[in-house]
XYZ file of C-alpha atoms in Angstrom:
273
model
C 75.825 67.412 -98.473
C 78.353 69.646 -100.251
C 77.235 73.134 -101.140
C 76.563 73.731 -104.858
C 79.089 75.828 -106.726
C 78.837 78.446 -109.416
C 81.290 77.869 -112.250
C 82.804 81.179 -113.435
C 82.772 82.265 -117.060
C 86.580 82.232 -117.461
C 87.569 80.065 -120.413
C 90.356 77.502 -120.109
C 92.533 77.179 -123.196
C 95.388 74.906 -124.213
C 98.598 76.461 -125.462
C 99.819 74.707 -128.586
C 103.266 74.804 -126.938
C 101.968 72.263 -124.415
C 102.154 69.408 -126.928
C 105.724 70.069 -128.150
C 107.430 68.273 -129.886
C 104.081 67.344 -131.439
C 102.553 69.731 -133.969
C 100.159 72.668 -133.778
C 97.537 70.499 -135.484
C 97.905 67.885 -132.741
C 97.230 70.546 -130.110
C 93.881 71.394 -131.690
C 92.945 67.710 -131.817
C 93.856 67.114 -128.157
C 92.183 70.315 -126.960
C 88.936 69.331 -128.667
C 89.048 65.744 -127.430
C 89.711 66.726 -123.795
C 87.089 69.476 -123.721
C 89.187 72.636 -123.520
C 87.332 75.857 -124.299
C 89.868 76.963 -126.894
C 93.529 77.213 -127.798
C 96.311 79.745 -127.623
C 98.510 79.523 -130.713
C 102.221 79.752 -130.031
C 103.679 81.125 -133.255
C 106.974 79.307 -133.773
C 108.876 77.191 -136.291
C 105.924 74.914 -137.132
C 104.704 76.370 -140.474
C 101.063 75.742 -139.539
C 101.396 78.056 -136.518
C 102.407 80.860 -138.905
C 99.602 80.300 -141.432
C 96.345 82.109 -140.641
C 94.265 80.121 -143.133
C 95.623 76.794 -141.899
C 94.806 77.823 -138.311
C 91.301 78.868 -139.331
C 90.727 75.479 -140.968
C 91.914 73.658 -137.839
C 89.660 75.788 -135.652
C 86.653 75.158 -137.888
C 87.317 71.434 -138.276
C 87.716 70.783 -134.547
C 85.076 73.366 -133.582
C 87.381 74.950 -131.071
C 88.079 78.703 -131.042
C 91.450 80.414 -131.048
C 91.362 82.623 -127.965
C 94.889 84.057 -128.040
C 97.984 84.366 -130.210
C 101.461 84.230 -128.657
C 103.766 86.422 -130.742
C 107.080 84.793 -131.821
C 109.318 86.199 -129.063
C 111.561 83.197 -128.335
C 115.200 82.784 -129.275
C 114.238 79.985 -131.682
C 111.715 82.236 -133.454
C 113.976 85.199 -134.188
C 113.398 84.796 -137.946
C 109.717 83.848 -137.807
C 107.445 86.521 -139.337
C 110.441 88.839 -139.993
C 113.516 89.759 -137.986
C 111.913 93.104 -137.078
C 110.164 92.691 -133.691
C 107.575 95.360 -134.475
C 106.607 93.567 -137.677
C 106.168 90.389 -135.624
C 103.733 92.191 -133.316
C 101.840 93.737 -136.234
C 101.431 90.306 -137.796
C 100.374 88.811 -134.447
C 97.727 91.505 -134.083
C 96.484 90.910 -137.638
C 96.319 87.168 -136.971
C 94.375 87.709 -133.743
C 91.910 90.016 -135.480
C 91.337 87.626 -138.378
C 91.030 84.561 -136.157
C 88.771 86.178 -133.557
C 91.333 85.962 -130.732
C 91.054 88.549 -127.975
C 94.689 88.616 -126.845
C 98.232 88.827 -128.161
C 100.820 87.636 -125.630
C 104.207 89.323 -125.896
C 107.460 89.059 -123.957
C 109.535 92.103 -123.026
C 112.518 92.546 -125.373
C 115.898 90.938 -124.917
C 118.420 93.473 -123.640
C 120.475 93.242 -126.834
C 117.439 94.445 -128.834
C 118.379 97.958 -127.780
C 116.216 100.123 -130.016
C 113.224 97.838 -129.608
C 113.677 97.854 -125.818
C 114.036 101.634 -125.756
C 110.708 102.147 -127.531
C 108.868 99.091 -126.204
C 106.574 100.609 -123.562
C 105.382 103.497 -125.723
C 105.195 101.246 -128.781
C 102.974 98.703 -127.034
C 100.646 101.504 -125.929
C 100.505 102.834 -129.473
C 99.619 99.415 -130.881
C 97.070 98.785 -128.120
C 95.318 102.024 -129.064
C 94.896 100.818 -132.648
C 92.905 97.641 -131.941
C 90.443 95.938 -129.605
C 92.939 93.080 -129.182
C 94.712 93.088 -125.831
C 98.506 93.214 -125.861
C 99.249 91.372 -122.605
C 102.938 91.681 -121.643
C 104.258 88.608 -119.832
C 106.434 88.447 -116.721
C 109.790 86.774 -117.329
C 112.790 85.957 -115.069
C 116.550 86.463 -114.668
C 118.748 83.924 -116.413
C 120.857 81.959 -113.922
C 123.892 79.734 -114.214
C 125.326 78.375 -110.963
C 125.827 81.503 -108.823
C 125.616 83.946 -111.702
C 122.541 85.911 -112.702
C 122.034 87.760 -115.971
C 119.258 90.251 -116.626
C 118.275 89.198 -120.116
C 115.127 91.288 -120.575
C 114.533 95.026 -120.885
C 113.129 97.260 -119.575
C 112.808 94.514 -116.915
C 111.772 90.884 -116.472
C 109.324 92.140 -113.806
C 106.811 93.777 -116.106
C 104.946 95.429 -113.220
C 107.777 97.970 -113.032
C 106.456 99.501 -116.262
C 103.117 100.977 -117.301
C 101.348 98.514 -119.594
C 97.637 98.373 -120.301
C 97.451 94.594 -119.866
C 99.635 91.908 -118.310
C 100.054 88.137 -118.596
C 101.043 86.317 -115.406
C 103.016 83.103 -115.921
C 103.499 81.052 -112.748
C 106.331 78.955 -114.133
C 108.193 82.205 -114.802
C 107.484 83.478 -111.283
C 108.910 80.205 -109.946
C 112.086 80.605 -112.007
C 112.377 84.249 -110.890
C 111.784 83.133 -107.283
C 109.277 85.926 -106.945
C 105.938 85.988 -105.141
C 103.318 85.362 -107.808
C 100.363 86.585 -105.765
C 102.143 89.824 -104.862
C 102.841 90.299 -108.562
C 99.163 89.729 -109.331
C 98.314 92.356 -106.690
C 100.579 94.844 -108.469
C 98.982 94.010 -111.803
C 95.540 94.669 -110.343
C 92.735 95.033 -112.865
C 95.305 95.175 -115.679
C 95.819 91.408 -115.394
C 94.353 90.298 -118.698
C 95.704 86.799 -119.293
C 97.058 83.817 -117.345
C 99.592 81.152 -118.281
C 98.967 78.414 -115.757
C 101.872 76.108 -114.995
C 103.873 75.191 -111.928
C 107.518 75.277 -110.909
C 109.833 74.461 -108.023
C 112.207 77.440 -108.239
C 114.721 75.808 -110.566
C 116.914 78.006 -112.755
C 115.201 76.267 -115.661
C 111.743 77.369 -116.776
C 109.969 74.144 -115.810
C 106.293 74.570 -116.833
C 105.085 71.699 -114.665
C 101.498 70.505 -114.548
C 99.647 72.689 -111.975
C 99.827 71.147 -108.518
C 103.216 69.493 -109.043
C 105.356 72.421 -107.927
C 105.457 75.131 -105.278
C 103.497 77.899 -106.986
C 100.099 79.097 -105.688
C 98.181 77.797 -108.705
C 95.051 76.886 -106.745
C 95.066 80.142 -104.794
C 95.408 82.195 -107.959
C 92.512 80.405 -109.663
C 90.290 80.890 -106.626
C 91.185 84.582 -106.537
C 90.391 84.953 -110.238
C 86.984 83.367 -109.712
C 86.142 85.608 -106.774
C 87.211 88.807 -108.548
C 85.314 88.148 -111.765
C 88.384 87.760 -113.992
C 87.352 88.326 -117.612
C 90.456 87.032 -119.380
C 91.509 83.507 -120.311
C 93.402 80.873 -118.319
C 95.836 79.058 -120.616
C 97.464 75.749 -119.737
C 101.074 76.109 -120.850
C 102.964 73.068 -119.596
C 105.961 71.040 -120.707
C 105.114 67.517 -121.873
C 108.342 66.816 -123.752
C 109.228 63.966 -121.401
C 105.952 62.137 -121.954
C 106.719 58.573 -123.039
C 103.593 58.303 -125.183
C 100.673 60.236 -126.566
C 98.481 58.730 -123.864
C 100.788 60.006 -121.128
C 100.801 63.489 -122.679
C 97.009 63.550 -122.846
C 96.763 62.357 -119.244
C 98.915 65.306 -118.128
C 96.822 67.771 -120.124
C 93.591 66.269 -118.807
C 94.915 66.559 -115.247
C 95.846 70.213 -115.826
C 92.366 70.980 -117.180
C 90.623 69.222 -114.288
C 92.801 71.046 -111.729
C 92.017 74.401 -113.311
C 88.271 73.924 -113.534
C 88.084 72.507 -110.013
C 89.789 75.492 -108.413
C 87.975 78.063 -110.521
C 84.692 76.522 -109.382
C 85.537 75.778 -105.745
C 86.026 79.449 -104.898
C 82.490 80.550 -105.725
C 79.887 78.927 -103.501
C 76.162 79.526 -103.810
C 74.371 79.964 -100.457
C 71.758 77.335 -99.642
C 68.150 78.507 -99.770
C-alpha cells in the first residue's frame, strides 16, 4: 500500500499568457473549469488584461482569484499603460492591490532603457517598501542567433547577481539561458517568491513547453518547494499557440496542472502510524 501524502498549501495558478492567442477572458474560463487555484494576469495588448474592473468581474463570475499581475514588460507591450516603465510598475502595483493579488512579476530592463536600468535595483526596493505586494524580478536569458549572443537585459539577465527582495524563477528562461535552474534557486534562497513553471530543451527560442516535455528539473523543483515550505505561487506559463483546437489546448493545461500537483504532493510523505 502506498504511503499517504500531505498536499502542500502552495497554490497553482494559470497564466493568462498560456491560452494565447485566445483572450484573457478565455483563460479565466479554462482555469475555473480545470480546477486551477487562481490566475496570473499577463498585462498585454488584450484590452481586458488592462482593465481592473473587467478583471474583477471575470474573477467574481468564475469564482477564481487573481493571485499575481505580470507587468507589461514585453517588446509588444511597450505602449501598454504608458511608455514610462516606472508608470507601468506603479499601475501594476495598483492593480494587484485592488484585485487582491500578492505579487507583481517584473522583468529586468532592456539594455537600451538606460536610465530605467541605471535606477532599477534601487527603484524596485523603493516600490517594494511602499506596499505589501511582492515585486518578484524574473530571470531572463541572453538573446542568441546562430553563434552570436547578445546581452539584452540590464543590469543582467541573471537576476541573482543583484540584490532584490523577491525573485521569480522561470524554468523555460533557464533552459534558454542554458543555466542550472536548481543552482539559481539555491542562490535565490528564501527570496524566491514566485515560480513560472514551464519546460525547455535549451533552444535559443523561449519555448515554454508543458512541464515534463523538456530537459528542465521541473519535478525536482516542485518537490524541493514542497519540502521547504514555499509560500509563494506556482504559475503554469506554457505556450499553447500550436494547439489545433480548444480541446487540445485544455488537454495541455490539464496535463500541466496534474504534473504540478503530483510533484508538489509526492515530496511530502506522512509516516505511517
